[in-house]
XYZ file of C-alpha atoms in Angstrom:
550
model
C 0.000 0.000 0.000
C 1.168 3.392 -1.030
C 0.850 6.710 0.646
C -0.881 7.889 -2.372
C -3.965 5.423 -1.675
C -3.983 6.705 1.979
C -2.552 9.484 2.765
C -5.217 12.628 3.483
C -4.144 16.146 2.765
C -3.671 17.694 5.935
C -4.950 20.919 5.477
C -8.520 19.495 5.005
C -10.630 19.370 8.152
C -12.588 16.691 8.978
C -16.277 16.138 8.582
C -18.828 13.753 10.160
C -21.046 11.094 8.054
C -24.013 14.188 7.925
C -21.692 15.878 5.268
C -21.733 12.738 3.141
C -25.508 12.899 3.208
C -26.234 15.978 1.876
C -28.621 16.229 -1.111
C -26.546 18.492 -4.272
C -29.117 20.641 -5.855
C -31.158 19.385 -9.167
C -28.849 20.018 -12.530
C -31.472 22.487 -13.943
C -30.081 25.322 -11.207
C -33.147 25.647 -9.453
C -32.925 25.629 -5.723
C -34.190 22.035 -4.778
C -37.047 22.686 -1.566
C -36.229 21.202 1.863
C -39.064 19.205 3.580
C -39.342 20.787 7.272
C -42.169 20.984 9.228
C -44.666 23.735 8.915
C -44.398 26.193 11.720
C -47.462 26.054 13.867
C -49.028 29.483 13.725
C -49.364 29.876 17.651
C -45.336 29.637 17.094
C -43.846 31.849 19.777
C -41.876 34.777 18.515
C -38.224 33.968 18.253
C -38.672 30.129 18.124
C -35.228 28.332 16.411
C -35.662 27.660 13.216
C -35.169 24.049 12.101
C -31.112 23.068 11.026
C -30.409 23.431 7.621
C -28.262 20.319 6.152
C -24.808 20.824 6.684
C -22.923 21.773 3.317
C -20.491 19.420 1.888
C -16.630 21.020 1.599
C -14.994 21.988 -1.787
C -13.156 18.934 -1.476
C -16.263 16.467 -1.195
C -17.713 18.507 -4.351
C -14.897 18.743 -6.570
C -14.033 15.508 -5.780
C -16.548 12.257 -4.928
C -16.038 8.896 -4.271
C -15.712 7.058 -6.770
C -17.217 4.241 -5.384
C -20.700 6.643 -3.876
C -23.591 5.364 -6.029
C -24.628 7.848 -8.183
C -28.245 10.173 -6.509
C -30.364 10.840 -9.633
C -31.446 14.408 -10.001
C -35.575 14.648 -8.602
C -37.929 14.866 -11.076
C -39.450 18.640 -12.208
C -41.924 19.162 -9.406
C -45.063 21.100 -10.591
C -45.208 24.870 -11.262
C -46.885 26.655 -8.204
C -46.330 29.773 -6.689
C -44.728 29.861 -3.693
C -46.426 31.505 -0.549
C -45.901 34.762 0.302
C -44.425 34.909 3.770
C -45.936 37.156 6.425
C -43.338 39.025 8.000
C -44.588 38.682 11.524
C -43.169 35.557 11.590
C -39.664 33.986 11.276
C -41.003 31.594 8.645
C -39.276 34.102 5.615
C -35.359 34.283 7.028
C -35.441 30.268 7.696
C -37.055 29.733 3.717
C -34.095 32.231 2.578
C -31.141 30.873 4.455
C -32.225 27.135 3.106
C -32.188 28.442 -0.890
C -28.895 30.216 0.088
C -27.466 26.981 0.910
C -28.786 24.692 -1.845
C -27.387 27.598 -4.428
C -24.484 27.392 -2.430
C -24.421 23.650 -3.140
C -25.203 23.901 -6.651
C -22.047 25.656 -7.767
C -19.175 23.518 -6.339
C -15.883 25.612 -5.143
C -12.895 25.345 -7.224
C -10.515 22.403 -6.302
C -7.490 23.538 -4.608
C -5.046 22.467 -6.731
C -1.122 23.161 -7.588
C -0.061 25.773 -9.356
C 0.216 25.864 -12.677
C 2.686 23.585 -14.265
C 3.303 22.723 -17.883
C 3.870 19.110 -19.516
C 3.972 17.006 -16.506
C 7.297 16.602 -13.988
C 9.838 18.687 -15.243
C 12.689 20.608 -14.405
C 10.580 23.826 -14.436
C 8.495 22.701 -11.543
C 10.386 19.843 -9.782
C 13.124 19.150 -7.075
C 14.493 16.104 -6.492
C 16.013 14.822 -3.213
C 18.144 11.390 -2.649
C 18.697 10.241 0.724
C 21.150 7.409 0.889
C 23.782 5.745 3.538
C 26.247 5.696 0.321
C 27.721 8.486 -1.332
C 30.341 9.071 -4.429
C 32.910 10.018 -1.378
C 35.249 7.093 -1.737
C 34.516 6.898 2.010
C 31.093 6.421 1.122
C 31.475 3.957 -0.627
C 31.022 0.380 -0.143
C 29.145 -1.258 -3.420
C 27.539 -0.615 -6.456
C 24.747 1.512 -4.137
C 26.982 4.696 -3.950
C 27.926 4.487 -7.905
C 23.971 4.514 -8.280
C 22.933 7.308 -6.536
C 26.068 9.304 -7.212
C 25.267 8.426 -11.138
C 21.390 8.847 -10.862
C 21.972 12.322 -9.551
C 24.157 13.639 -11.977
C 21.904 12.818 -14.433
C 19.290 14.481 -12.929
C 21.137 17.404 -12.319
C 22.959 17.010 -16.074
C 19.075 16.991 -17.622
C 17.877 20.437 -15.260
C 16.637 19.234 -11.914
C 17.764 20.963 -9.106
C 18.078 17.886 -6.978
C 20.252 17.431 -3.144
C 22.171 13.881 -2.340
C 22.686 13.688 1.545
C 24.603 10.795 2.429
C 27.127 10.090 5.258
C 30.343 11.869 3.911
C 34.059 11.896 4.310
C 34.788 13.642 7.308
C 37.391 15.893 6.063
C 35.459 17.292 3.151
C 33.305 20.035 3.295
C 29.862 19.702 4.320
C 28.090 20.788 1.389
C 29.336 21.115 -2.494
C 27.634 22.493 -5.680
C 28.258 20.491 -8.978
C 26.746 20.655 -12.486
C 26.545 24.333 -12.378
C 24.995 24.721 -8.744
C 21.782 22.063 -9.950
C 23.662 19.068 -7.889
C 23.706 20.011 -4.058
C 26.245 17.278 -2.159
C 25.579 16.941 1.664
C 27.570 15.212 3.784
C 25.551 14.096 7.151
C 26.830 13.410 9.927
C 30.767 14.345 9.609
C 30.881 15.352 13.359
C 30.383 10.922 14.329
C 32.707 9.794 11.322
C 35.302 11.680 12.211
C 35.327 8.841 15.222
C 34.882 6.408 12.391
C 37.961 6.906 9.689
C 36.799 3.319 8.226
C 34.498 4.148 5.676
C 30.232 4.634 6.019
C 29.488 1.271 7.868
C 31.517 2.358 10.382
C 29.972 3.103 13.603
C 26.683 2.747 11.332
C 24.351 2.705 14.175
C 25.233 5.802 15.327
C 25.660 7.547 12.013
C 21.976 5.478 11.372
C 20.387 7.551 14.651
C 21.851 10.850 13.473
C 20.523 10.562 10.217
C 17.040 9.494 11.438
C 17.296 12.227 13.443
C 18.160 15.372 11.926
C 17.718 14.941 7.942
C 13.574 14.874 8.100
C 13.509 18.838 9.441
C 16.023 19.917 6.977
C 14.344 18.138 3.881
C 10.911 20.137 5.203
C 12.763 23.613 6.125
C 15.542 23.760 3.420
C 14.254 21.956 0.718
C 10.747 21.264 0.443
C 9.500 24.143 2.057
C 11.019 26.601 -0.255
C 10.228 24.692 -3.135
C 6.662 24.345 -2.820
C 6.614 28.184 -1.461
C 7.330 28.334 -5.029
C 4.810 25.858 -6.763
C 7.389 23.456 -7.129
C 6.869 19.435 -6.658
C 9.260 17.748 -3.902
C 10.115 14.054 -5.871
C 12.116 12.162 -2.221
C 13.681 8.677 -3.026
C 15.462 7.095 -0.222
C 17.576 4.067 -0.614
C 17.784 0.929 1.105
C 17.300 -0.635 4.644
C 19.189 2.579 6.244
C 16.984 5.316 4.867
C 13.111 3.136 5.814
C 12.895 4.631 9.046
C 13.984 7.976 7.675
C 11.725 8.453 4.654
C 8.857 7.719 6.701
C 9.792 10.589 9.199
C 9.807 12.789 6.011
C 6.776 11.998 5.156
C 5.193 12.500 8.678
C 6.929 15.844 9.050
C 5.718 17.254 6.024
C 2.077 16.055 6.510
C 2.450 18.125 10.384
C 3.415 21.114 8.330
C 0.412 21.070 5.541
C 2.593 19.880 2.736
C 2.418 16.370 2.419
C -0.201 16.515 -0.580
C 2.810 18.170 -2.846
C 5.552 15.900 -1.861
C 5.930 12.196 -4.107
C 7.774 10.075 -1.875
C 9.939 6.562 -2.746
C 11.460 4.130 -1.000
C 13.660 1.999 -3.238
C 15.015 -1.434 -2.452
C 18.358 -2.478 -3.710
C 19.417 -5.500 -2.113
C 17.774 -7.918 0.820
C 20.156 -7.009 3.240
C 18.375 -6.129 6.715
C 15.037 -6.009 5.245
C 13.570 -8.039 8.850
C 14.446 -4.384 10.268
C 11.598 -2.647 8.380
C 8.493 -1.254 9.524
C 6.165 -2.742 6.311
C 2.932 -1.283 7.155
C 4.323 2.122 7.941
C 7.233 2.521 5.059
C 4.366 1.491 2.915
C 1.756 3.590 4.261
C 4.261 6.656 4.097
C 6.087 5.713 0.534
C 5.565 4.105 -2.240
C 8.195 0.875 -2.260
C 10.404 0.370 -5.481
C 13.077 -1.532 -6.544
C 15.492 -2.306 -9.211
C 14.059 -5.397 -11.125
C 11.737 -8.267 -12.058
C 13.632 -10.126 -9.539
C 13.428 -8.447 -6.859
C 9.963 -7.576 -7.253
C 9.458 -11.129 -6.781
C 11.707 -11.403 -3.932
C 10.078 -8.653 -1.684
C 6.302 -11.002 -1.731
C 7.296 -11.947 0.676
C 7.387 -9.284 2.683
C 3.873 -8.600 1.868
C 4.564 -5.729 -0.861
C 4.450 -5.511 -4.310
C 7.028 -2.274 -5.398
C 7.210 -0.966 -9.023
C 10.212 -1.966 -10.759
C 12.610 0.972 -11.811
C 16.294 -0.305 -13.324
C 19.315 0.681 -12.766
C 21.398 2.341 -15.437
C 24.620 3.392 -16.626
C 26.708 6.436 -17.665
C 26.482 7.482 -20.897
C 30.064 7.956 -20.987
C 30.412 3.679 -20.533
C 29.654 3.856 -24.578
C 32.528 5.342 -25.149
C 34.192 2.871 -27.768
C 37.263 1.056 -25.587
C 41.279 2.234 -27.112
C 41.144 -0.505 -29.809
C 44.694 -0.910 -29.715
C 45.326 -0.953 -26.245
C 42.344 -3.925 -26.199
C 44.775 -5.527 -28.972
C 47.497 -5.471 -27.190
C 46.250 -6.356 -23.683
C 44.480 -9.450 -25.920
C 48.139 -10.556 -26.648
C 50.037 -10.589 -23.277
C 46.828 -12.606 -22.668
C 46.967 -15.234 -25.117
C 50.844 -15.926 -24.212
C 51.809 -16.646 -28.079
C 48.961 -19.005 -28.323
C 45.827 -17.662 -29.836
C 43.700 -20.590 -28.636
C 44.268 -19.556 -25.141
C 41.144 -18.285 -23.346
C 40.842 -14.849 -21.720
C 38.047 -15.089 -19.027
C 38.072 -11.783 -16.799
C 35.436 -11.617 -13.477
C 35.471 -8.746 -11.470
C 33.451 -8.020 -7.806
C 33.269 -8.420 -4.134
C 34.436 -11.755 -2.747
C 30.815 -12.871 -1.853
C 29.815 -16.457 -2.448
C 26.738 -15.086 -4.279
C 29.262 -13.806 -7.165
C 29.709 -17.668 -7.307
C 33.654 -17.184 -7.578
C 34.254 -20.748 -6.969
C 31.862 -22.162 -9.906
C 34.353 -19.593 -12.215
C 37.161 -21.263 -10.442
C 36.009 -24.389 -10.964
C 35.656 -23.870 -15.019
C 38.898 -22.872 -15.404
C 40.463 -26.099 -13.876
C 37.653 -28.059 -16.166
C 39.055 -26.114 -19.213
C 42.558 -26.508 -18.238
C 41.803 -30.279 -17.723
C 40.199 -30.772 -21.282
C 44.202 -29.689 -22.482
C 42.420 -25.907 -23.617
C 44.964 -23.368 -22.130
C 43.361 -20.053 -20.075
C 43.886 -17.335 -18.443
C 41.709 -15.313 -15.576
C 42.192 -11.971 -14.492
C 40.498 -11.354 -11.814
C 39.498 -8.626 -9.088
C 37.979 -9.090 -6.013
C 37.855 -7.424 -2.535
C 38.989 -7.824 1.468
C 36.171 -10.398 2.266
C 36.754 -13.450 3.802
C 35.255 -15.625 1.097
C 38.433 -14.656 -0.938
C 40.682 -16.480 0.767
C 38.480 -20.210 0.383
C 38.241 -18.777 -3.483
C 42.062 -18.942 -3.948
C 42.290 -22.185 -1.569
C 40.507 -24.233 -3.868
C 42.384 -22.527 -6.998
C 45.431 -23.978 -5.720
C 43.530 -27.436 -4.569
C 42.514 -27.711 -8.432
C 46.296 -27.312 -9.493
C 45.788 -23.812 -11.222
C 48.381 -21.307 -10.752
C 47.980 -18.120 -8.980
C 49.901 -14.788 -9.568
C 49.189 -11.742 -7.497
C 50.020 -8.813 -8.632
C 50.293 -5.840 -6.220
C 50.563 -2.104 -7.392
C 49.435 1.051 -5.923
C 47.221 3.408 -8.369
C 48.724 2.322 -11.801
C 47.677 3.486 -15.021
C 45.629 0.988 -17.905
C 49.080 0.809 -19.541
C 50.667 0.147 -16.477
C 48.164 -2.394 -15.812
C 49.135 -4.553 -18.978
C 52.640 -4.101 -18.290
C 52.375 -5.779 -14.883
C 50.817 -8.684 -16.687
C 53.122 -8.752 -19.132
C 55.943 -9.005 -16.468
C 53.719 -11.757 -13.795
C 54.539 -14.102 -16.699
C 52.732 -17.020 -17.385
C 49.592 -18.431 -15.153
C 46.246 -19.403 -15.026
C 44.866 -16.995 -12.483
C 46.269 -13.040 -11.953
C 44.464 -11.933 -9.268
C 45.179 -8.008 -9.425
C 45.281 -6.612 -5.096
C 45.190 -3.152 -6.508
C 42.491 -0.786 -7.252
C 41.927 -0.872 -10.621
C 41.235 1.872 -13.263
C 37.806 2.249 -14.818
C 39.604 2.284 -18.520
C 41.835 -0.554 -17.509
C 38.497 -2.365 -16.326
C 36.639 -1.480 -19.421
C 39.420 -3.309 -21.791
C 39.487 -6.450 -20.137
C 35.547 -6.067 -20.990
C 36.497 -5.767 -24.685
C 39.766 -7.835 -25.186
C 38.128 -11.140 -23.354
C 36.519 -14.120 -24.742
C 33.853 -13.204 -21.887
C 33.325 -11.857 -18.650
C 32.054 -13.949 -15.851
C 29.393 -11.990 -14.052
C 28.208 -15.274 -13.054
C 25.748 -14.403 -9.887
C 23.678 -16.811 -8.102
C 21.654 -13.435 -6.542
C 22.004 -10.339 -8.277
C 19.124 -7.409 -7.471
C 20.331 -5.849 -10.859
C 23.758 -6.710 -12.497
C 25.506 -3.904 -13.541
C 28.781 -5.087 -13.933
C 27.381 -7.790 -16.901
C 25.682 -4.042 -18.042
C 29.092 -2.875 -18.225
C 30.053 -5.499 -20.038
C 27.801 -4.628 -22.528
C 28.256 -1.392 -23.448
C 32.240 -1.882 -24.182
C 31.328 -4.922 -27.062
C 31.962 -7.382 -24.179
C 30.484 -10.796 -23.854
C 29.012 -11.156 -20.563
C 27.983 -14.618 -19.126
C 25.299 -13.544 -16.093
C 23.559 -14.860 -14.146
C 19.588 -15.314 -14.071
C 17.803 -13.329 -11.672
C 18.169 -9.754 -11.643
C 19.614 -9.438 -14.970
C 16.376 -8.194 -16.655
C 18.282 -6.858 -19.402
C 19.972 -10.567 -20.793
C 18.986 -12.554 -23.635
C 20.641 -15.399 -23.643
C 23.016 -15.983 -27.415
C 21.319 -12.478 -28.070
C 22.815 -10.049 -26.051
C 24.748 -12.010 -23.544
C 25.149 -15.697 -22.425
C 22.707 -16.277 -18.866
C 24.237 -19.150 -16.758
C 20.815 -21.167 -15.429
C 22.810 -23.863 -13.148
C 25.769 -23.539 -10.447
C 27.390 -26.144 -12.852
C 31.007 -25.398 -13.980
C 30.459 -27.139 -16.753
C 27.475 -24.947 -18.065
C 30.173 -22.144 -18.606
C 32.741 -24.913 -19.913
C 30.252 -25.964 -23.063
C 29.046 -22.313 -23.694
C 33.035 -20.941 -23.906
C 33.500 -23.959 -26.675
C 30.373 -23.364 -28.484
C 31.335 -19.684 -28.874
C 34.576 -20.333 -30.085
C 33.186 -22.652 -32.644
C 31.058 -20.022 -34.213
C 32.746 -16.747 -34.330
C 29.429 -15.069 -36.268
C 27.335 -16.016 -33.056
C 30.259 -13.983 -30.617
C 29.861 -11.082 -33.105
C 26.251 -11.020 -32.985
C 26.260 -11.088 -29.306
C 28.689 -7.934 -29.119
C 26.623 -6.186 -31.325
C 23.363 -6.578 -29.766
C 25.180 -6.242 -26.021
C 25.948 -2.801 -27.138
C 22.146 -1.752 -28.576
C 21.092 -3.199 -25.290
C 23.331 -1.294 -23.250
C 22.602 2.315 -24.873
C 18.688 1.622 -23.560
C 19.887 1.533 -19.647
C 21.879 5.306 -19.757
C 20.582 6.810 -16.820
C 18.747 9.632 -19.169
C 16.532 6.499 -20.645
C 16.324 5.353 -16.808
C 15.110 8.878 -15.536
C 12.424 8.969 -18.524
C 11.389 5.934 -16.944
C 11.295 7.215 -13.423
C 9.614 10.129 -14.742
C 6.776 8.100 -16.516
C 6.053 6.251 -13.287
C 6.217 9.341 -11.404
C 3.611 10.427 -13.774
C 1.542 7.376 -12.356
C 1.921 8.541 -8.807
C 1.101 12.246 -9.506
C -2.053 10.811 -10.881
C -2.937 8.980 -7.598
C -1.884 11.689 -5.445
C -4.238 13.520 -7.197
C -1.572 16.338 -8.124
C -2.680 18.000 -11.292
C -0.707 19.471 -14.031
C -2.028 21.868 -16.821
C-alpha cells in the first residue's frame, strides 16, 4: 500500500457522516425545496428555526467517491407559486437561508489544486532529493549503491533538476558542495560521528543510522521542500535501502504536520535484501511508495507482503565510449601468451559467495583439464570468502599470480601482466582503473558476471556497453537474452560455462552477434533512458496523489 492510496491532505478538516448525506441541488439550477415541518401558527416569537443540512466542503464537491452510487437528479416538481411569507413571523429568514445553501451547493468551489505547471514533472516545476547511507565520497562507498545514486543524480542534475544527495560523507570534506553548475547540491551528514569512524560509512553505522534518522527529516521540510513548494514546485524524495526506511517515513510525517504532504511524491527503493527483517512494512508502505530495481526483486520482496514498481538501474552514458582498440589488442596478446587458442576469461566483484567465484574457479580447472589453455584476471575485494576462493584454486592445481601495485595506469596495468609471466589466475590486489576495467571487458573471450543473486547486475551491463560478452547470471539481470545479447548461466554447474566458452569459439558469427546486440542493449539503460522511466512512473503517482498538471 502506497501513501498515495492513503494518505489525506492535511490541510482538510474533517467532517462527520451528515456531510456525506447531503442532497446536491437538481442540474437544472433551481434551488431544490427542503421538507421541514410547517411552523405552527401559535409559534412563539423567536422560536429556532429548524437546522439546515450541513454543506459538503470543496473537497467532497470537486471531488466524490468514486465508489458513492450515483443520486439521480428529482424529477421537475409542478409549477406553483410559492407563498408569500408574512413578515410577523420567522417563517421568511429560515425559507431564505435554506435556498442560500442549496445555491451554495449547486455551484461547487474550485478544487485547490497546484499551481500551474506545464507538460507534466519537469525541471521547471520539480526538485528532487536522494537520501542514501552511500555516497560518491570514496569513504562512502562500499558497493555498487553509492555508484547509483552518485550516477542517478548527476543525471538528474545534467538533464535540469535541481536535486540534493545527503549521504554520510568523508569527514574531512566540506559539508556541502555544488556540482553541475549549482543544480547538484552534495551533503555530507553526519561528519561530526565519522570523524570517530575513519573506516568508511558502515563504520559506527548505528550511530551515524540515529543521526541521520534524526536530523535529515527537518532539513528536507525547512531547506528543501518548504522553499520549493513556497514556489509551486513538486518535492520528488527517493530514499535508498534498509538505512533510509525509518527515515523516509519521518519525512513523510513531518511534512504532513506542516500542511505539505499533498505536494511531496515520496519513494522508498530497495536495492538489495540485506536487513530487510528491520523494516516497519505497514508504515514505510503507508508513508512511501516501495520500489526496486528489477523483475527479480519484485518477486523477492512477496514476501514481505509488498508488491514495489520496478525501476532499473542504469549506466553512464560515458560507458559507450568505444574502448582504445589498440590498447584492447594489445592487452588481448600478453593474454593469449603466443597461443591464440588460449582463453581470456576476466570476473570482477566483491568476494561474496553469491558472485559464485568458486563455480568460475572451478571452469577454469575443467578447461585446463580438457588440455584448452586459459587465463583469468580477476578482481575481487577484502572479504573473507576470498581467501576459500584462492584455496581451492590452488587445490585444483591452477596457478595463482598476485600482482600488487598502488594506483597504476591501464598501460601500467598490462605491463604488470606482461611481467607476472605465465599463469592461469592473476588476481590483481590493486584498485583498478575504470579504462583498464573497461578493456578487459572488450579484449576477453567473456566476462564472468556469473551471480547466483544479483538485485540488478551492472557489472554484466558494463560489459555490454564496451562490445563485451558477458555470461550472467539469471535473476536480476532483466536486461539478458541469452546468445542475443549475452550468455545467462541457469545452473551452479562449472560445466554450463565450460560448453558455452566452446560453443562460442566454434562459431565466431554467433560472438559477433552477441557484441553487437550487447551494445544496442546497453545504450537503452543510460541513466537519461532510466530517468524517462522514473519520470513516466512518477507520472503514475502524480495521478494517484491527485496532483494536477495543466
Amino acid at each position: 500500500m502506497s501513501v498515495e492510496d492513503t494518505q489525506m491532505d492535511a490541510t482538510q478538516p474533517a467532517e462527520d457522516a451528515s456531510a456525506n448525506n447531503a442532497t446536491p441541488a437538481p442540474a437544472n439550477g433551481a434551488a431544490r425545496r427542503t421538507p421541514r415541518a410547517r411552523p405552527a401558527t401559535n409559534a412563539a416569537p423567536g422560536a429556532r428555526a429548524p437546522r439546515a443540512p450541513r454543506r459538503a466542503t470543496p473537497s467532497q464537491m470537486s471531488a466524490p467517491s468514486s465508489d458513492a452510487p450515483a443520486i439521480p437528479a428529482p424529477a421537475p416538481a409542478p409549477r406553483r407559486r410559492a407563498p408569500r411569507a408574512a413578515p410577523a413571523t420567522s417563517a421568511a429568514p429560515v425559507a431564505e437561508t435554506l435556498a442560500a445553501d442549496a445555491m451554495h451547493m449547486q455551484t461547487p468551489a474550485k478544487p485547490q489544486l497546484l499551481p500551474a505547471t506545464r507538460h507534466g514533472i519537469s525541471p521547471a516545476n520539480t526538485v528532487f532529493v536522494s537520501l542514501c547511507f552511500e555516497g560518491p565520497d570514496v569513504y562512502s562507498t562500499a558497493g555498487g549503491l553509492g555508484a547509483r545514486v552518485a550516477e542517478l543524480t548527476e543525471a538528474l542534475a545534467t538533464m535540469g533538476f535541481e536535486t540534493h544527495l545527503i549521504f554520510v560523507g568523508d569527514p574531512n570534506k566540506q559539508a556541502t558542495e555544488d556540482r553541475i553548475q549549482g543544480r547538484l547540491h552534495i551533503k555530507r551528514w553526519a561528519q561530526w560521528i565519522s570523524r570517530y569512524y575513519p573506516n568508511g560509512v558502515y563504520d559506527g553505522e548505528e550511530q551515524k543510522l540515529t543521526e541521520y534518522n534524526d536530523t535529515v527529516p527537518y532539513h528536507v521540510y525547512e531547506q528543501i521542500a518548504k522553499p520549493a513548494i513556497e514556489q509551486g514546485k513538486i518535492v520528488v524524495i527517493i530514499g535508498e535501502d534498509w538505512h533510509t526506511a525509518e527515515v523516509i517515513s519521518r519525512v513523510s510525517d513531518t511534512l504532513h504536520w506542516h500542511g505539505v504532504r499533498n505536494r511531496a511524491l515520496i519513494m522508498w527503493n530497495c536495492n538489495s535484501l540485506m536487513s530487510l527483517h528491520r523494516i516497519n512494512w505497514g508504515r514505510l508502505g503507508y508513508t512511501a511508495t516501495i520500489t526496486t530495481v528489477s523483475r527479480y526483486m519484485k518477486h523477492r520482496m512477496w514476501q514481505y507482503g509488498v508488491n514495489p514498481l520496478a525501476i532499473p538501474n542504469g549506466i553512464p552514458r560515458r560507458y559507450l565510449d568505444p574502448v582504445d582498440a589498440d590498447a584492447v589488442a594489445q592487452l588481448r596478446e600478453v593474454m593469449q601468451r603466443g597461443d591464440p587458442e588460449r582463453t581470456f576469461l576476466f570476473k570482477i566483484g566483491r568476494f561474496d559467495p553469491d558472485k559464485r567465484w568458486l563455480m568460475a574457479v572451478e571452469a577454469v580447472a575443467r578447461l585446463k583439464s580438457t588440455g584448452k589453455p586459459v587465463s583469468m584476471v580477476i578482481r575481487g575485494g577484502i572479504e573473507p570468502h576470498g581467501g576459500e576462493v584462492l584455496r581451492r584454486a590452488h587445490d585444483l592445481g591452477l596457478r595463482v599470480v598476485n600482482i600488487e601495485a598502488k594506483r597504476p595506469t591501464s598501460m601500467e596495468c598490462i605491463e604488470l601482466l606482461r611481467e607476472a609471466g605465465e599463469a592461469d589466475i592473476y588476481n590483481m590486489r590493486f584498485f583498478v582503473p575504470e579504462e583498464f576495467v573497461r578493456m578487459c571487458y572488450a579484449a576477453a573471450d567473456a566476462t564472468l558476471a556469473n551471480s547466483g543473486h544479483e538485485p540488478f547486475g551492472l557489472v554484466g551491463l558494463e560489459v555490454m556497453a564496451a562490445r563485451g560478452i558477458a555470461f550472467t547470471g539469471s535473476t536480476g539481470e532483466d536486461y539478458a537474452v541469452s546468445f542475443e545479447n549475452a550468455v545467462a548461466l541457469e545452473t551452479e554447474d562449472p560445466d554450463e560455462i565450460v560448453g558455452y566458452l566452446n560453443h562460442l569459439q566454434q562459431h565466431p558469427e554467433e560472438r559477433e552477434k552477441i557484441r553487437a546486440e550487447a551494445y544496442r542493449t546497453a545504450s537503452e539503460f543510460v541513466w537519461e533512458e532510466v530517468v524517462d522511466n522514473l519520470i513516466g512512473k512518477l507520472g503514475y503517482l502524480a495521478h494517484k496523489q491527485h496532483l494536477t498538471f495543466d
